XYZ file of C-alpha atoms in Angstrom:
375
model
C -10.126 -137.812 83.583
C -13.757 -138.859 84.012
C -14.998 -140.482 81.059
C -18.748 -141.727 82.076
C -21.342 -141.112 79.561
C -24.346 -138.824 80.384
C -27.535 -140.338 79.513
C -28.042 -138.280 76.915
C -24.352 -139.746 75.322
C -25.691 -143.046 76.406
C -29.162 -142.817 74.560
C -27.431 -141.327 71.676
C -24.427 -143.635 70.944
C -27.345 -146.456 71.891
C -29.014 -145.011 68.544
C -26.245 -144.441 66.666
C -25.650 -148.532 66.933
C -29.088 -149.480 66.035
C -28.404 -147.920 62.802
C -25.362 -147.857 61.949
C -24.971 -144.742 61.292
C -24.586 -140.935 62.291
C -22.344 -138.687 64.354
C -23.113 -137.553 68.001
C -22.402 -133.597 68.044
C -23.640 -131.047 70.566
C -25.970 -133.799 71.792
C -27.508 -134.560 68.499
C -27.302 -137.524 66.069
C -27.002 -136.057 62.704
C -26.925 -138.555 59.711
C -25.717 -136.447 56.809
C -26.264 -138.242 53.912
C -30.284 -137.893 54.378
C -30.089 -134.652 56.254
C -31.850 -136.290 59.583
C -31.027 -134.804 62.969
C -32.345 -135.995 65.993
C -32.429 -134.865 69.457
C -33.610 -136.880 72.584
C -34.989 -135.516 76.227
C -35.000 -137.453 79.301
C -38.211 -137.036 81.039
C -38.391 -139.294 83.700
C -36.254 -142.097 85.430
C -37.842 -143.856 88.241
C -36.440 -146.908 89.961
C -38.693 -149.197 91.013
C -38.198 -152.503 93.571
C -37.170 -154.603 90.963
C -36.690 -152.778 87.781
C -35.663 -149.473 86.513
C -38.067 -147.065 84.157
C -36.979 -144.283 81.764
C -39.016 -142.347 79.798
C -37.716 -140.329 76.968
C -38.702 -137.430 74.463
C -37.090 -138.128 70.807
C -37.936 -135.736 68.028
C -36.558 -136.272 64.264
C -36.164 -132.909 61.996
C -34.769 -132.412 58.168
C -35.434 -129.663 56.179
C -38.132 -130.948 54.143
C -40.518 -131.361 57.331
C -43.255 -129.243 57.910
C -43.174 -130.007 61.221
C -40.366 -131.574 63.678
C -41.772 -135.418 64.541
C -41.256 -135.833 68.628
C -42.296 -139.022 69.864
C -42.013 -140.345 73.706
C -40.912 -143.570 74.275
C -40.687 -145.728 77.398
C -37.805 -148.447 78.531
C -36.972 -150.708 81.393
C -34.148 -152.550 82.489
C -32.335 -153.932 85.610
C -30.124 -150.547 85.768
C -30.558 -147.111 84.475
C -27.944 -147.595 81.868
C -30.096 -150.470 80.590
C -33.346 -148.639 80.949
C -31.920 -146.041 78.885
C -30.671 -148.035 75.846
C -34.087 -150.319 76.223
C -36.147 -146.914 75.198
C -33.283 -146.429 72.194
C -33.776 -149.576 71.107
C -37.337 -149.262 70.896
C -37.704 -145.559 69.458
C -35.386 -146.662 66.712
C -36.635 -149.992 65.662
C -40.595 -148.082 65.616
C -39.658 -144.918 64.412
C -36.181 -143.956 63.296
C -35.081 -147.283 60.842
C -38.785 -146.319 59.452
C -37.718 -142.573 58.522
C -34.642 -143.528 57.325
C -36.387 -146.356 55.030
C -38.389 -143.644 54.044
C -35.856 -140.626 52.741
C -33.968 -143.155 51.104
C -36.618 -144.595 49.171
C -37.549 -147.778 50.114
C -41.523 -148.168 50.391
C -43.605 -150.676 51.077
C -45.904 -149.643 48.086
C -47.434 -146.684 46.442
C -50.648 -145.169 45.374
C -52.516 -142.404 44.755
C -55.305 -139.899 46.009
C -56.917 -136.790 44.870
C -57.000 -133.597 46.906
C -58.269 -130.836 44.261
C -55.217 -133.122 41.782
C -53.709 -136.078 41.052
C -51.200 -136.798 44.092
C -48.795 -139.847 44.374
C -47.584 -141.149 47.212
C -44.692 -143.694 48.529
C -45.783 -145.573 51.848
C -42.767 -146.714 54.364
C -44.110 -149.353 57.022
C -42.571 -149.964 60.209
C -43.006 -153.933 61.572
C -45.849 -153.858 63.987
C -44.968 -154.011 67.534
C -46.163 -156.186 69.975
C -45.218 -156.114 73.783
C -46.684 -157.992 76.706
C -49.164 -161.297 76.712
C -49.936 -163.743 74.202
C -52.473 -161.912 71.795
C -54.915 -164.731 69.956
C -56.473 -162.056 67.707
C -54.733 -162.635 64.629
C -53.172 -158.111 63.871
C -50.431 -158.470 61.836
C -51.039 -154.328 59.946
C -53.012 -151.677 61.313
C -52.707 -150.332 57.436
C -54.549 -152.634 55.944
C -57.631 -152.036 58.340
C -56.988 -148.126 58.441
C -55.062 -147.267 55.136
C -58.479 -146.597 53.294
C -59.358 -143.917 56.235
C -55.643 -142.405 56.637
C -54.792 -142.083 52.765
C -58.357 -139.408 52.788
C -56.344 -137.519 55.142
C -53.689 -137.102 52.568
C -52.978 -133.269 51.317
C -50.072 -131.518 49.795
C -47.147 -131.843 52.620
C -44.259 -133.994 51.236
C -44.276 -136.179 54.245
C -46.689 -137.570 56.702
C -46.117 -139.710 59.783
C -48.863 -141.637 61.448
C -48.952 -143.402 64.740
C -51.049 -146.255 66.017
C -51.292 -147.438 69.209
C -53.210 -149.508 71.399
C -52.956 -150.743 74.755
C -55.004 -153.079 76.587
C -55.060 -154.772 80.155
C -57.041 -157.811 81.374
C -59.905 -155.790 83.408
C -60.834 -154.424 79.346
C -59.323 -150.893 80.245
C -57.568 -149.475 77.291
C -55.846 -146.657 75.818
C -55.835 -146.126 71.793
C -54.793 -143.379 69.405
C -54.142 -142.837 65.901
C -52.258 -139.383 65.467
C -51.346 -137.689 62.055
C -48.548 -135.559 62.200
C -48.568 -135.427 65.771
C -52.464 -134.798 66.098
C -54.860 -136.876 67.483
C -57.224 -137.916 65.274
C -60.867 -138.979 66.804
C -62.290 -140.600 63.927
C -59.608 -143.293 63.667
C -59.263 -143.333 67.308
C -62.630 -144.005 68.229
C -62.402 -146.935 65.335
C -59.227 -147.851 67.643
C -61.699 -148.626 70.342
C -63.662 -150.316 69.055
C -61.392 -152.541 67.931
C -59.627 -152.921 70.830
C -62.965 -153.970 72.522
C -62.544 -157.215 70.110
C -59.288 -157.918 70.929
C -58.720 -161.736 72.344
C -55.750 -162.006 74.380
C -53.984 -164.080 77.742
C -52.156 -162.396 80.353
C -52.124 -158.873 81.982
C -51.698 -156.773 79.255
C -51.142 -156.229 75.711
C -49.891 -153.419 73.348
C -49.641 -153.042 69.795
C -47.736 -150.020 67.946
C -47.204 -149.222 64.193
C -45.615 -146.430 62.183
C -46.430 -145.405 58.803
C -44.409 -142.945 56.665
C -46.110 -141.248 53.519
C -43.916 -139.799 51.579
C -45.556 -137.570 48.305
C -43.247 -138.251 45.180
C -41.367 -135.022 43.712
C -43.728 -135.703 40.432
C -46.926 -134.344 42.452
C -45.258 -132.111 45.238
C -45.056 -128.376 44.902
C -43.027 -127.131 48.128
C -44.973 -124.162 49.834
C -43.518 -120.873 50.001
C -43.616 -120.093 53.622
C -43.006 -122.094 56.845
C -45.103 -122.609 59.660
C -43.542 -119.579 61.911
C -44.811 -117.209 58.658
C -48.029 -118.766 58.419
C -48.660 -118.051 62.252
C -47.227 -114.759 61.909
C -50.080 -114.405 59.362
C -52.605 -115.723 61.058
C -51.687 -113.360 64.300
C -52.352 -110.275 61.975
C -55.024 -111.589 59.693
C -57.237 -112.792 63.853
C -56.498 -108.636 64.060
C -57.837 -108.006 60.949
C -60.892 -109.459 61.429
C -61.488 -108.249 65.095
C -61.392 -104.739 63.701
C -64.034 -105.548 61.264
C -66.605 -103.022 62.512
C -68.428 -102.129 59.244
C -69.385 -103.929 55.826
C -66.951 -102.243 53.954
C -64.066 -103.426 56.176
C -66.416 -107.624 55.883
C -66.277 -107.395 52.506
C -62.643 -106.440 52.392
C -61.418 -109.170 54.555
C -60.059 -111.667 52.195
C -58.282 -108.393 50.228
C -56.920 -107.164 53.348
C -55.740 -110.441 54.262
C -54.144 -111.231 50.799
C -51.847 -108.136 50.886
C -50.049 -109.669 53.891
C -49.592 -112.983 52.603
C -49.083 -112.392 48.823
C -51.557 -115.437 48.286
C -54.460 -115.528 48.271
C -55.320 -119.336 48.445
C -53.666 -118.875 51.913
C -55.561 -115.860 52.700
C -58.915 -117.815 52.048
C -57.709 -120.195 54.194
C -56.778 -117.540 57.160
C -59.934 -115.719 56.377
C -62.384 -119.308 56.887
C -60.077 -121.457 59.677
C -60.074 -118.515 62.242
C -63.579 -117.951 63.119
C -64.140 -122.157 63.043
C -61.045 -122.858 65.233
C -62.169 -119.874 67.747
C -65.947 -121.318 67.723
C -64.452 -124.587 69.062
C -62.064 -123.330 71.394
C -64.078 -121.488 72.940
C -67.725 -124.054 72.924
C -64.976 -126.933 73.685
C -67.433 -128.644 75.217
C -69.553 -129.576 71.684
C -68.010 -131.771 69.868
C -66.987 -131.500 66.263
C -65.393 -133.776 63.199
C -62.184 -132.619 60.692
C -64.672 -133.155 58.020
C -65.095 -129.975 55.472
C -67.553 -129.698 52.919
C -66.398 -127.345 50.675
C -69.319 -126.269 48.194
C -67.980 -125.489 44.261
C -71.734 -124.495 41.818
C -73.083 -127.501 41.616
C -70.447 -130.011 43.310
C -69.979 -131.148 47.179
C -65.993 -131.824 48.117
C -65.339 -133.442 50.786
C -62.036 -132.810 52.378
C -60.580 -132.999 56.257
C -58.274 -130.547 58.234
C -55.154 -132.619 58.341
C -54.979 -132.219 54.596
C -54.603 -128.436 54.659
C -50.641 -127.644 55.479
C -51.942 -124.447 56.917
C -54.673 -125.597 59.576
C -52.475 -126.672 62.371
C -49.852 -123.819 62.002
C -53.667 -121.837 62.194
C -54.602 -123.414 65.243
C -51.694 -122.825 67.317
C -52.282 -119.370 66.483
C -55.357 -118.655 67.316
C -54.959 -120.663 70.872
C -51.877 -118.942 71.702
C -53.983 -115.925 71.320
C -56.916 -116.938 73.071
C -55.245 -118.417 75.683
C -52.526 -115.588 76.448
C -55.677 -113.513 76.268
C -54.246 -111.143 73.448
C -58.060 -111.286 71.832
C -60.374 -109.169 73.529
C -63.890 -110.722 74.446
C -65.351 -107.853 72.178
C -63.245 -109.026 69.572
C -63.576 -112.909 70.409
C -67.353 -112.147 69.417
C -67.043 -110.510 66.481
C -64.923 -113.391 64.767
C -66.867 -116.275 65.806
C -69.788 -114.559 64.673
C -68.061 -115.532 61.438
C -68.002 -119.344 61.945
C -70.650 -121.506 60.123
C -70.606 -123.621 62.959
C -71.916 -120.609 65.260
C -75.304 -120.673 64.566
C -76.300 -123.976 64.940
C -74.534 -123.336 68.555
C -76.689 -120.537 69.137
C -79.305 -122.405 68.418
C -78.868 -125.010 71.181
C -78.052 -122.092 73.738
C -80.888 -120.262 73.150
C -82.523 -123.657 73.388
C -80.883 -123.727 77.219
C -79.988 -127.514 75.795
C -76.606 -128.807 76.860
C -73.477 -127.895 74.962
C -71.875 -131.005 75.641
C -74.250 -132.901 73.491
C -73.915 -130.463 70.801
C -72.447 -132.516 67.976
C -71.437 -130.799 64.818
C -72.192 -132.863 61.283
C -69.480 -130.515 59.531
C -68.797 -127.163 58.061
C -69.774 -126.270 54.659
C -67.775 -123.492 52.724
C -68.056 -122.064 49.441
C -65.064 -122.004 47.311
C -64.314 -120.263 44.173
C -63.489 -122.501 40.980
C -59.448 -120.094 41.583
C -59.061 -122.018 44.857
C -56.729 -124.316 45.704
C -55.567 -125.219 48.970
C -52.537 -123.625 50.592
């Protein structure tokens, strides 16, 4: 009888120690109590001279998530085995312990924003991580020199994960990013590098890496009614919709036509204003542009961002897959970005024969009715 572990058995009993908790079935670690399950992919393992590297895929999932968290993590060790349980180690102690903190309520504080209402939120904090050389700039929280930036990103979505990472080496190369529910976010990574640029240390190379969970408490969230395969099942029909706009009475009955597939029509606003920007930029991807929205209410100016909105990513995957499986006709592809706000002032550059790639957009302004509220 041959009872050696796959790697898969070896990363996920690995886990299963760090926390003390969970049962390995079908090649998952489910831990019941807080309805977690999480899967892990082996990528890579590469043995070098001295040392041996493994590179993983983990990704986290429970029923409250709008989306399924998937991290990659990296280990090394003298064997494979140890390589293996290195990247375990490390995926739980950053991510994992810092979920499970999370769903069963322990937080590091709480606060609140505004996003259209009064929202209140629970923070979980993972320590942060520090591997390689002897760093002299004293780092001891990314959230206390991002938390001002990250909590405006803050919409309706019971949880939100953020990432920090930098990594530096002694020629002053580096590699930063701050993602938000798995997207990159260029504001916060561009503040990334600029910190990094300050950052004192000896050796060949430092990194720093730090989770944050945001949990919204059950007294401010409202769970949306559809899931992120029906909002991109919208979003295919309503990017058909308004490709076979081809007369004003068919413009003007966009956001109607639009509202009798979803049954909502603060989603159908959203379909009817996210397509034509996120096909402007896809296809002009060399300008670049900012998650800042300016939505524009009589007299007032709110100022929101895309990662707030639970339907702009589900949006955006939609309207790529399209584009990029070339189900959207060029015909079509100009009639909807004919529609962005952000169009014009693109035109206005081409027609200018200036180059694209120094186009840099300032924003989109909207104009919402005093019924909306986000999706």
């Amino acid at each position: 009888m041959n009872n050696k572990l796959t790697n898969e058995q070896i990363v996920l009993e690995s886990l299963q120690k760090v926390v003390n908790n969970g049962e390995i079935l079908d090649n998952k670690l489910f831990i019941k109590e807080i309805d977690l399950i999480v899967t892990t992919e082996i990528v890579s393992i590469k043995t070098e001279k001295d040392f041996v590297m493994a590179e993983l895929i983990f990704s986290i999932n429970n029923g409250e998530f709008n989306d399924v968290f998937i991290e990659s993590t990296a280990g090394i060790g003298k064997s494979e085995e140890e390589a293996l349980k290195q990247c375990s180690v490390n995926f739980a102690l950053s991510c994992l312990l810092t979920f499970i903190d999370s769903m069963n309520n322990r937080y590091s504080e709480t606060f609140e924003t505004h996003f259209f209402e009064s929202k209140k939120w629970n923070l979980t904090k993972s320590d942060l991580q520090c591997m390689g050389d002897s760093i002299k700039t004293n780092i001891t929280d990314f959230w206390e020199i991002f938390g001002g930036k990250l909590k405006k990103r803050l919409g309706n979505k019971k949880y939100n994960w953020v990432k920090i990472f930098i990594c530096k080496t002694s020629d002053n190369n580096y590699i930063c990013e701050c993602r938000i529910n798995g997207t990159l976010n260029l504001e916060i990574t561009n503040d990334l590098r600029n910190l990094a640029e300050s950052i004192d240390f000896s050796g060949n190379f430092i990194s720093l890496k730090q989770f944050f969970i945001i949990k919204q408490s059950d007294e401010t969230y409202k769970k949306v009614p559809y899931s992120k395969d029906d909002i991109i099942n919208f979003s295919n029909k309503a990017i058909e919709i308004i490709a076979n706009c081809d007369s004003k009475e068919k413009f003007d009955n966009i956001l109607k036509d639009i509202s009798k597939i979803t049954n909502d029509e603060n989603l159908a606003f959203e379909l009817k204003i996210f397509i034509p920007e996120i096909l402007c930029e896809l296809i002009f991807s060399e300008g670049k542009y900012i998650d800042k929205i300016m939505f524009i209410n009589n007299d007032r100016n709110i100022e929101v961002y895309k990662n707030q909105f639970t339907s702009y990513y589900n949006i955006y995957e939609s309207v790529s897959e399209n584009l990029y499986n070339r189900k959207i006709t060029k015909e079509s592809i100009k009639k909807i970005i004919c529609l962005s706000a952000t169009y014009d002032a693109i035109e206005k550059v081409l027609k200018e024969n200036k180059q694209l790639s120094n186009f840099r957009a300032i924003g989109v302004g909207m104009r919402i009715s005093d019924k909306y509220r986000p999706f």
